[in-house]
Amino acid sequence: VQLQASGGGVVQPGASLRLSCTGSGRTLSTGTTAWFRQAPGKEREFVVGRRWSFGSPVYADSAKGRFTISRDNAKNTVYLQMNSLRPEDTAVYYCALAQGNLIQSSLNKELSYDYWGQGTQVTVSS
């Protein structure tokens, strides 16, 4: 199983970006998919997680109202739409996949995930 993250770039504050996470070797339409990010000098942090079989996405407070996770099953791709970007959103963004449906308390824990993409850099700067 491989995850390929893409879509990062350099944007100004207030702009939008859409990140993609394309899977190979396994469908992304089941299990749990998440996005994490790691800013320079900081630990990796949870952004959003989604169990595709039930429930609603769970967003970190920093992402609520601005970021949206979605998927395209035909393309085996999960997206992270990021709007109203801020300088503090600057980070390397990683997608992650857990094979099962994680319990809610495990969504934000890195160790819950079985596979990781390589990361894509997002820089928000004026």
mmCIF file of N, CA and C in Angstrom:
data_model
loop_
_atom_site.group_PDB
_atom_site.id
_atom_site.type_symbol
_atom_site.label_atom_id
_atom_site.label_comp_id
_atom_site.label_asym_id
_atom_site.label_seq_id
_atom_site.Cartn_x
_atom_site.Cartn_y
_atom_site.Cartn_z
ATOM 1 N N VAL A 1 0.853 -1.194 0.000
ATOM 2 C CA VAL A 1 0.000 0.000 0.000
ATOM 3 C C VAL A 1 0.884 1.237 0.000
ATOM 4 N N GLN A 2 0.581 2.132 -0.908
ATOM 5 C CA GLN A 2 1.320 3.398 -0.952
ATOM 6 C C GLN A 2 0.347 4.559 -1.021
ATOM 7 N N LEU A 3 0.718 5.640 -0.329
ATOM 8 C CA LEU A 3 -0.057 6.866 -0.356
ATOM 9 C C LEU A 3 0.817 7.959 -0.930
ATOM 10 N N GLN A 4 0.254 8.681 -1.878
ATOM 11 C CA GLN A 4 0.999 9.762 -2.521
ATOM 12 C C GLN A 4 0.271 11.075 -2.261
ATOM 13 N N ALA A 5 0.910 11.936 -1.480
ATOM 14 C CA ALA A 5 0.320 13.242 -1.184
ATOM 15 C C ALA A 5 0.859 14.278 -2.168
ATOM 16 N N SER A 6 0.000 15.185 -2.567
ATOM 17 C CA SER A 6 0.407 16.228 -3.501
ATOM 18 C C SER A 6 -0.498 17.440 -3.323
ATOM 19 N N GLY A 7 -0.144 18.519 -4.013
ATOM 20 C CA GLY A 7 -0.989 19.699 -4.021
ATOM 21 C C GLY A 7 -0.494 20.854 -3.182
ATOM 22 N N GLY A 8 0.591 20.659 -2.479
ATOM 23 C CA GLY A 8 1.120 21.742 -1.677
ATOM 24 C C GLY A 8 1.698 22.856 -2.532
ATOM 25 N N GLY A 9 2.033 23.948 -1.871
ATOM 26 C CA GLY A 9 2.617 25.062 -2.592
ATOM 27 C C GLY A 9 2.799 26.260 -1.685
ATOM 28 N N VAL A 10 3.140 27.369 -2.297
ATOM 29 C CA VAL A 10 3.319 28.633 -1.584
ATOM 30 C C VAL A 10 2.148 29.541 -1.947
ATOM 31 N N VAL A 11 1.419 29.974 -0.936
ATOM 32 C CA VAL A 11 0.273 30.839 -1.161
ATOM 33 C C VAL A 11 0.280 31.989 -0.171
ATOM 34 N N GLN A 12 -0.503 32.999 -0.470
ATOM 35 C CA GLN A 12 -0.633 34.139 0.432
ATOM 36 C C GLN A 12 -1.720 33.865 1.475
ATOM 37 N N PRO A 13 -1.652 34.547 2.588
ATOM 38 C CA PRO A 13 -2.726 34.410 3.590
ATOM 39 C C PRO A 13 -4.083 34.689 2.969
ATOM 40 N N GLY A 14 -5.062 33.871 3.352
ATOM 41 C CA GLY A 14 -6.407 34.009 2.815
ATOM 42 C C GLY A 14 -6.683 33.154 1.602
ATOM 43 N N ALA A 15 -5.650 32.592 1.018
ATOM 44 C CA ALA A 15 -5.819 31.778 -0.186
ATOM 45 C C ALA A 15 -6.293 30.372 0.164
ATOM 46 N N SER A 16 -6.542 29.613 -0.877
ATOM 47 C CA SER A 16 -6.995 28.225 -0.719
ATOM 48 C C SER A 16 -6.046 27.274 -1.429
ATOM 49 N N LEU A 17 -6.009 26.054 -0.943
ATOM 50 C CA LEU A 17 -5.275 24.967 -1.578
ATOM 51 C C LEU A 17 -6.074 23.698 -1.409
ATOM 52 N N ARG A 18 -5.920 22.796 -2.361
ATOM 53 C CA ARG A 18 -6.524 21.480 -2.202
ATOM 54 C C ARG A 18 -5.416 20.435 -2.283
ATOM 55 N N LEU A 19 -5.239 19.709 -1.218
ATOM 56 C CA LEU A 19 -4.264 18.627 -1.177
ATOM 57 C C LEU A 19 -4.941 17.326 -1.597
ATOM 58 N N SER A 20 -4.159 16.471 -2.231
ATOM 59 C CA SER A 20 -4.646 15.171 -2.661
ATOM 60 C C SER A 20 -3.813 14.068 -2.040
ATOM 61 N N CYS A 21 -4.471 12.973 -1.773
ATOM 62 C CA CYS A 21 -3.790 11.768 -1.273
ATOM 63 C C CYS A 21 -4.320 10.607 -2.098
ATOM 64 N N THR A 22 -3.479 10.094 -2.970
ATOM 65 C CA THR A 22 -3.891 9.016 -3.863
ATOM 66 C C THR A 22 -3.299 7.705 -3.383
ATOM 67 N N GLY A 23 -4.146 6.716 -3.312
ATOM 68 C CA GLY A 23 -3.704 5.420 -2.816
ATOM 69 C C GLY A 23 -3.472 4.419 -3.929
ATOM 70 N N SER A 24 -2.545 3.528 -3.695
ATOM 71 C CA SER A 24 -2.331 2.398 -4.594
ATOM 72 C C SER A 24 -2.133 1.154 -3.741
ATOM 73 N N GLY A 25 -2.665 0.058 -4.225
ATOM 74 C CA GLY A 25 -2.548 -1.193 -3.492
ATOM 75 C C GLY A 25 -3.702 -1.478 -2.553
ATOM 76 N N ARG A 26 -4.527 -0.469 -2.342
ATOM 77 C CA ARG A 26 -5.682 -0.624 -1.453
ATOM 78 C C ARG A 26 -6.640 0.525 -1.703
ATOM 79 N N THR A 27 -7.935 0.204 -1.608
ATOM 80 C CA THR A 27 -8.909 1.266 -1.743
ATOM 81 C C THR A 27 -8.886 2.181 -0.530
ATOM 82 N N LEU A 28 -9.134 3.468 -0.765
ATOM 83 C CA LEU A 28 -9.248 4.427 0.328
ATOM 84 C C LEU A 28 -10.695 4.632 0.742
ATOM 85 N N SER A 29 -11.601 3.868 0.153
ATOM 86 C CA SER A 29 -13.021 4.081 0.450
ATOM 87 C C SER A 29 -13.468 3.372 1.717
ATOM 88 N N THR A 30 -12.599 2.603 2.317
ATOM 89 C CA THR A 30 -12.912 1.968 3.598
ATOM 90 C C THR A 30 -11.813 2.288 4.597
ATOM 91 N N GLY A 31 -12.074 1.938 5.851
ATOM 92 C CA GLY A 31 -11.092 2.258 6.877
ATOM 93 C C GLY A 31 -11.176 3.717 7.280
ATOM 94 N N THR A 32 -10.089 4.228 7.777
ATOM 95 C CA THR A 32 -10.017 5.601 8.288
ATOM 96 C C THR A 32 -8.883 6.335 7.599
ATOM 97 N N THR A 33 -9.170 7.504 7.105
ATOM 98 C CA THR A 33 -8.149 8.354 6.491
ATOM 99 C C THR A 33 -8.018 9.633 7.293
ATOM 100 N N ALA A 34 -6.806 10.105 7.407
ATOM 101 C CA ALA A 34 -6.570 11.327 8.171
ATOM 102 C C ALA A 34 -5.501 12.177 7.487
ATOM 103 N N TRP A 35 -5.499 13.421 7.874
ATOM 104 C CA TRP A 35 -4.424 14.341 7.519
ATOM 105 C C TRP A 35 -3.798 14.830 8.820
ATOM 106 N N PHE A 36 -2.482 14.817 8.825
ATOM 107 C CA PHE A 36 -1.694 15.398 9.899
ATOM 108 C C PHE A 36 -0.784 16.451 9.278
ATOM 109 N N ARG A 37 -0.184 17.253 10.119
ATOM 110 C CA ARG A 37 0.789 18.225 9.616
ATOM 111 C C ARG A 37 1.894 18.417 10.631
ATOM 112 N N GLN A 38 3.038 18.835 10.120
ATOM 113 C CA GLN A 38 4.181 19.096 10.985
ATOM 114 C C GLN A 38 4.829 20.402 10.571
ATOM 115 N N ALA A 39 4.771 21.360 11.465
ATOM 116 C CA ALA A 39 5.401 22.656 11.233
ATOM 117 C C ALA A 39 6.862 22.590 11.657
ATOM 118 N N PRO A 40 7.690 23.481 11.138
ATOM 119 C CA PRO A 40 9.112 23.474 11.491
ATOM 120 C C PRO A 40 9.309 23.580 12.994
ATOM 121 N N GLY A 41 10.091 22.678 13.551
ATOM 122 C CA GLY A 41 10.410 22.714 14.965
ATOM 123 C C GLY A 41 9.307 22.220 15.880
ATOM 124 N N LYS A 42 8.241 21.691 15.292
ATOM 125 C CA LYS A 42 7.124 21.225 16.108
ATOM 126 C C LYS A 42 6.840 19.752 15.833
ATOM 127 N N GLU A 43 6.074 19.154 16.726
ATOM 128 C CA GLU A 43 5.670 17.774 16.532
ATOM 129 C C GLU A 43 4.528 17.714 15.509
ATOM 130 N N ARG A 44 4.411 16.539 14.922
ATOM 131 C CA ARG A 44 3.319 16.346 13.977
ATOM 132 C C ARG A 44 1.996 16.416 14.724
ATOM 133 N N GLU A 45 1.015 17.066 14.115
ATOM 134 C CA GLU A 45 -0.270 17.221 14.774
ATOM 135 C C GLU A 45 -1.412 16.813 13.853
ATOM 136 N N PHE A 46 -2.473 16.382 14.465
ATOM 137 C CA PHE A 46 -3.673 15.932 13.785
ATOM 138 C C PHE A 46 -4.413 17.126 13.175
ATOM 139 N N VAL A 47 -4.936 16.929 11.971
ATOM 140 C CA VAL A 47 -5.728 17.954 11.312
ATOM 141 C C VAL A 47 -7.188 17.497 11.176
ATOM 142 N N VAL A 48 -7.388 16.324 10.590
ATOM 143 C CA VAL A 48 -8.737 15.811 10.395
ATOM 144 C C VAL A 48 -8.666 14.310 10.186
ATOM 145 N N GLY A 49 -9.710 13.606 10.640
ATOM 146 C CA GLY A 49 -9.824 12.172 10.409
ATOM 147 C C GLY A 49 -11.241 11.828 10.001
ATOM 148 N N ARG A 50 -11.335 10.797 9.176
ATOM 149 C CA ARG A 50 -12.678 10.421 8.699
ATOM 150 C C ARG A 50 -12.770 8.909 8.581
ATOM 151 N N ARG A 51 -13.765 8.361 9.256
ATOM 152 C CA ARG A 51 -14.133 6.951 9.080
ATOM 153 C C ARG A 51 -15.204 6.920 8.017
ATOM 154 N N TRP A 52 -14.889 6.315 6.884
ATOM 155 C CA TRP A 52 -15.758 6.430 5.741
ATOM 156 C C TRP A 52 -17.024 5.590 5.860
ATOM 157 N N SER A 53 -17.042 4.626 6.746
ATOM 158 C CA SER A 53 -18.222 3.766 6.859
ATOM 159 C C SER A 53 -19.319 4.369 7.716
ATOM 160 N N PHE A 54 -18.984 5.292 8.573
ATOM 161 C CA PHE A 54 -19.995 5.882 9.435
ATOM 162 C C PHE A 54 -19.459 7.168 10.033
ATOM 163 N N GLY A 55 -20.347 7.940 10.594
ATOM 164 C CA GLY A 55 -19.947 9.119 11.340
ATOM 165 C C GLY A 55 -19.541 10.279 10.453
ATOM 166 N N SER A 56 -19.171 11.328 11.102
ATOM 167 C CA SER A 56 -18.749 12.557 10.449
ATOM 168 C C SER A 56 -17.261 12.752 10.636
ATOM 169 N N PRO A 57 -16.648 13.571 9.812
ATOM 170 C CA PRO A 57 -15.232 13.858 10.022
ATOM 171 C C PRO A 57 -15.008 14.543 11.374
ATOM 172 N N VAL A 58 -13.839 14.318 11.910
ATOM 173 C CA VAL A 58 -13.437 14.961 13.147
ATOM 174 C C VAL A 58 -12.279 15.892 12.826
ATOM 175 N N TYR A 59 -12.456 17.153 13.097
ATOM 176 C CA TYR A 59 -11.455 18.167 12.775
ATOM 177 C C TYR A 59 -10.781 18.682 14.036
ATOM 178 N N ALA A 60 -9.516 18.998 13.923
ATOM 179 C CA ALA A 60 -8.847 19.739 14.975
ATOM 180 C C ALA A 60 -9.458 21.130 15.034
ATOM 181 N N ASP A 61 -9.387 21.741 16.190
ATOM 182 C CA ASP A 61 -9.967 23.076 16.349
ATOM 183 C C ASP A 61 -9.394 24.057 15.333
ATOM 184 N N SER A 62 -8.125 23.910 15.019
ATOM 185 C CA SER A 62 -7.466 24.829 14.084
ATOM 186 C C SER A 62 -8.011 24.695 12.669
ATOM 187 N N ALA A 63 -8.658 23.567 12.378
ATOM 188 C CA ALA A 63 -9.137 23.302 11.022
ATOM 189 C C ALA A 63 -10.643 23.512 10.866
ATOM 190 N N LYS A 64 -11.344 23.543 11.951
ATOM 191 C CA LYS A 64 -12.808 23.646 11.879
ATOM 192 C C LYS A 64 -13.254 24.909 11.147
ATOM 193 N N GLY A 65 -14.174 24.710 10.222
ATOM 194 C CA GLY A 65 -14.723 25.833 9.485
ATOM 195 C C GLY A 65 -13.881 26.293 8.313
ATOM 196 N N ARG A 66 -12.657 25.795 8.210
ATOM 197 C CA ARG A 66 -11.786 26.218 7.110
ATOM 198 C C ARG A 66 -11.361 25.058 6.215
ATOM 199 N N PHE A 67 -11.207 23.878 6.795
ATOM 200 C CA PHE A 67 -10.719 22.713 6.059
ATOM 201 C C PHE A 67 -11.846 21.708 5.890
ATOM 202 N N THR A 68 -11.810 20.986 4.767
ATOM 203 C CA THR A 68 -12.818 19.963 4.504
ATOM 204 C C THR A 68 -12.160 18.737 3.886
ATOM 205 N N ILE A 69 -12.452 17.585 4.441
ATOM 206 C CA ILE A 69 -11.961 16.330 3.871
ATOM 207 C C ILE A 69 -13.046 15.724 2.996
ATOM 208 N N SER A 70 -12.627 15.190 1.853
ATOM 209 C CA SER A 70 -13.583 14.557 0.946
ATOM 210 C C SER A 70 -12.854 13.465 0.180
ATOM 211 N N ARG A 71 -13.587 12.756 -0.658
ATOM 212 C CA ARG A 71 -12.936 11.690 -1.410
ATOM 213 C C ARG A 71 -13.582 11.538 -2.780
ATOM 214 N N ASP A 72 -12.816 10.937 -3.673
ATOM 215 C CA ASP A 72 -13.295 10.541 -4.993
ATOM 216 C C ASP A 72 -12.945 9.067 -5.143
ATOM 217 N N ASN A 73 -13.933 8.226 -4.984
ATOM 218 C CA ASN A 73 -13.665 6.787 -5.016
ATOM 219 C C ASN A 73 -13.135 6.335 -6.380
ATOM 220 N N ALA A 74 -13.626 6.949 -7.433
ATOM 221 C CA ALA A 74 -13.188 6.559 -8.777
ATOM 222 C C ALA A 74 -11.695 6.800 -8.968
ATOM 223 N N LYS A 75 -11.177 7.809 -8.298
ATOM 224 C CA LYS A 75 -9.752 8.141 -8.409
ATOM 225 C C LYS A 75 -8.950 7.584 -7.238
ATOM 226 N N ASN A 76 -9.639 6.909 -6.312
ATOM 227 C CA ASN A 76 -8.993 6.405 -5.094
ATOM 228 C C ASN A 76 -8.170 7.495 -4.419
ATOM 229 N N THR A 77 -8.805 8.632 -4.275
ATOM 230 C CA THR A 77 -8.117 9.820 -3.773
ATOM 231 C C THR A 77 -8.943 10.483 -2.682
ATOM 232 N N VAL A 78 -8.252 10.905 -1.660
ATOM 233 C CA VAL A 78 -8.838 11.701 -0.580
ATOM 234 C C VAL A 78 -8.267 13.106 -0.681
ATOM 235 N N TYR A 79 -9.115 14.085 -0.476
ATOM 236 C CA TYR A 79 -8.712 15.473 -0.607
ATOM 237 C C TYR A 79 -8.788 16.195 0.732
ATOM 238 N N LEU A 80 -7.993 17.234 0.854
ATOM 239 C CA LEU A 80 -8.107 18.175 1.958
ATOM 240 C C LEU A 80 -8.208 19.558 1.335
ATOM 241 N N GLN A 81 -9.417 20.101 1.347
ATOM 242 C CA GLN A 81 -9.630 21.460 0.871
ATOM 243 C C GLN A 81 -9.353 22.413 2.014
ATOM 244 N N MET A 82 -8.435 23.334 1.788
ATOM 245 C CA MET A 82 -8.031 24.274 2.820
ATOM 246 C C MET A 82 -8.326 25.678 2.345
ATOM 247 N N ASN A 83 -9.189 26.364 3.065
ATOM 248 C CA ASN A 83 -9.560 27.734 2.745
ATOM 249 C C ASN A 83 -9.084 28.689 3.829
ATOM 250 N N SER A 84 -9.066 29.957 3.487
ATOM 251 C CA SER A 84 -8.673 31.000 4.447
ATOM 252 C C SER A 84 -7.363 30.643 5.148
ATOM 253 N N LEU A 85 -6.386 30.290 4.362
ATOM 254 C CA LEU A 85 -5.121 29.839 4.937
ATOM 255 C C LEU A 85 -4.415 30.956 5.697
ATOM 256 N N ARG A 86 -3.741 30.545 6.753
ATOM 257 C CA ARG A 86 -3.027 31.460 7.644
ATOM 258 C C ARG A 86 -1.551 31.079 7.675
ATOM 259 N N PRO A 87 -0.696 32.021 8.044
ATOM 260 C CA PRO A 87 0.737 31.667 8.156
ATOM 261 C C PRO A 87 0.971 30.487 9.093
ATOM 262 N N GLU A 88 0.174 30.357 10.120
ATOM 263 C CA GLU A 88 0.354 29.247 11.064
ATOM 264 C C GLU A 88 -0.060 27.894 10.498
ATOM 265 N N ASP A 89 -0.639 27.893 9.298
ATOM 266 C CA ASP A 89 -0.928 26.632 8.619
ATOM 267 C C ASP A 89 0.287 26.096 7.868
ATOM 268 N N THR A 90 1.354 26.860 7.828
ATOM 269 C CA THR A 90 2.571 26.418 7.161
ATOM 270 C C THR A 90 3.112 25.158 7.814
ATOM 271 N N ALA A 91 3.267 24.114 7.015
ATOM 272 C CA ALA A 91 3.689 22.815 7.533
ATOM 273 C C ALA A 91 3.839 21.839 6.377
ATOM 274 N N VAL A 92 4.418 20.706 6.689
ATOM 275 C CA VAL A 92 4.355 19.565 5.777
ATOM 276 C C VAL A 92 3.101 18.783 6.148
ATOM 277 N N TYR A 93 2.274 18.522 5.172
ATOM 278 C CA TYR A 93 1.011 17.828 5.397
ATOM 279 C C TYR A 93 1.145 16.369 4.953
ATOM 280 N N TYR A 94 0.689 15.486 5.828
ATOM 281 C CA TYR A 94 0.773 14.053 5.582
ATOM 282 C C TYR A 94 -0.622 13.432 5.586
ATOM 283 N N CYS A 95 -0.866 12.525 4.652
ATOM 284 C CA CYS A 95 -2.076 11.729 4.748
ATOM 285 C C CYS A 95 -1.724 10.382 5.363
ATOM 286 N N ALA A 96 -2.702 9.800 6.022
ATOM 287 C CA ALA A 96 -2.495 8.546 6.723
ATOM 288 C C ALA A 96 -3.728 7.671 6.589
ATOM 289 N N LEU A 97 -3.513 6.387 6.619
ATOM 290 C CA LEU A 97 -4.593 5.416 6.443
ATOM 291 C C LEU A 97 -4.521 4.350 7.515
ATOM 292 N N ALA A 98 -5.659 4.132 8.161
ATOM 293 C CA ALA A 98 -5.820 2.989 9.052
ATOM 294 C C ALA A 98 -6.743 1.998 8.366
ATOM 295 N N GLN A 99 -6.440 0.740 8.433
ATOM 296 C CA GLN A 99 -7.229 -0.245 7.684
ATOM 297 C C GLN A 99 -8.620 -0.418 8.249
ATOM 298 N N GLY A 100 -8.763 -0.217 9.545
ATOM 299 C CA GLY A 100 -10.071 -0.371 10.164
ATOM 300 C C GLY A 100 -10.722 0.962 10.476
ATOM 301 N N ASN A 101 -11.911 0.873 11.042
ATOM 302 C CA ASN A 101 -12.616 2.068 11.502
ATOM 303 C C ASN A 101 -12.162 2.363 12.932
ATOM 304 N N LEU A 102 -11.417 3.405 13.074
ATOM 305 C CA LEU A 102 -10.876 3.743 14.386
ATOM 306 C C LEU A 102 -11.973 4.268 15.307
ATOM 307 N N ILE A 103 -11.795 4.009 16.593
ATOM 308 C CA ILE A 103 -12.691 4.656 17.545
ATOM 309 C C ILE A 103 -12.317 6.133 17.610
ATOM 310 N N GLN A 104 -13.277 6.937 18.015
ATOM 311 C CA GLN A 104 -13.087 8.384 17.937
ATOM 312 C C GLN A 104 -11.863 8.846 18.695
ATOM 313 N N SER A 105 -11.614 8.252 19.850
ATOM 314 C CA SER A 105 -10.488 8.687 20.680
ATOM 315 C C SER A 105 -9.141 8.349 20.057
ATOM 316 N N SER A 106 -9.130 7.505 19.038
ATOM 317 C CA SER A 106 -7.875 7.120 18.390
ATOM 318 C C SER A 106 -7.607 7.899 17.114
ATOM 319 N N LEU A 107 -8.564 8.673 16.663
ATOM 320 C CA LEU A 107 -8.418 9.348 15.379
ATOM 321 C C LEU A 107 -7.218 10.267 15.340
ATOM 322 N N ASN A 108 -6.920 10.917 16.432
ATOM 323 C CA ASN A 108 -5.863 11.929 16.414
ATOM 324 C C ASN A 108 -4.504 11.383 16.828
ATOM 325 N N LYS A 109 -4.378 10.082 16.904
ATOM 326 C CA LYS A 109 -3.131 9.470 17.360
ATOM 327 C C LYS A 109 -2.362 8.856 16.185
ATOM 328 N N GLU A 110 -1.131 9.288 15.999
ATOM 329 C CA GLU A 110 -0.329 8.809 14.884
ATOM 330 C C GLU A 110 -0.197 7.293 14.871
ATOM 331 N N LEU A 111 -0.042 6.702 16.014
ATOM 332 C CA LEU A 111 0.188 5.259 16.085
ATOM 333 C C LEU A 111 -1.023 4.446 15.640
ATOM 334 N N SER A 112 -2.168 5.105 15.499
ATOM 335 C CA SER A 112 -3.376 4.398 15.060
ATOM 336 C C SER A 112 -3.335 4.050 13.581
ATOM 337 N N TYR A 113 -2.455 4.693 12.834
ATOM 338 C CA TYR A 113 -2.473 4.592 11.377
ATOM 339 C C TYR A 113 -1.418 3.633 10.865
ATOM 340 N N ASP A 114 -1.797 2.891 9.835
ATOM 341 C CA ASP A 114 -0.939 1.829 9.300
ATOM 342 C C ASP A 114 -0.039 2.305 8.172
ATOM 343 N N TYR A 115 -0.507 3.277 7.415
ATOM 344 C CA TYR A 115 0.238 3.729 6.236
ATOM 345 C C TYR A 115 0.260 5.253 6.201
ATOM 346 N N TRP A 116 1.378 5.773 5.676
ATOM 347 C CA TRP A 116 1.589 7.215 5.605
ATOM 348 C C TRP A 116 2.085 7.606 4.229
ATOM 349 N N GLY A 117 1.614 8.763 3.773
ATOM 350 C CA GLY A 117 2.184 9.346 2.576
ATOM 351 C C GLY A 117 3.474 10.070 2.909
ATOM 352 N N GLN A 118 4.130 10.579 1.882
ATOM 353 C CA GLN A 118 5.448 11.168 2.058
ATOM 354 C C GLN A 118 5.410 12.624 2.485
ATOM 355 N N GLY A 119 4.261 13.261 2.430
ATOM 356 C CA GLY A 119 4.144 14.648 2.841
ATOM 357 C C GLY A 119 4.224 15.617 1.679
ATOM 358 N N THR A 120 3.519 16.717 1.818
ATOM 359 C CA THR A 120 3.561 17.780 0.823
ATOM 360 C C THR A 120 3.632 19.109 1.569
ATOM 361 N N GLN A 121 4.506 19.981 1.126
ATOM 362 C CA GLN A 121 4.787 21.240 1.829
ATOM 363 C C GLN A 121 3.757 22.298 1.478
ATOM 364 N N VAL A 122 3.217 22.904 2.513
ATOM 365 C CA VAL A 122 2.327 24.052 2.361
ATOM 366 C C VAL A 122 2.972 25.238 3.070
ATOM 367 N N THR A 123 3.168 26.315 2.339
ATOM 368 C CA THR A 123 3.745 27.526 2.907
ATOM 369 C C THR A 123 2.781 28.674 2.671
ATOM 370 N N VAL A 124 2.404 29.322 3.761
ATOM 371 C CA VAL A 124 1.491 30.458 3.685
ATOM 372 C C VAL A 124 2.269 31.692 4.123
ATOM 373 N N SER A 125 2.497 32.574 3.180
ATOM 374 C CA SER A 125 3.347 33.713 3.466
ATOM 375 C C SER A 125 3.002 34.868 2.537
ATOM 376 N N SER A 126 3.092 36.071 3.088
ATOM 377 C CA SER A 126 2.882 37.258 2.256
ATOM 378 C C SER A 126 4.199 37.754 1.681
#
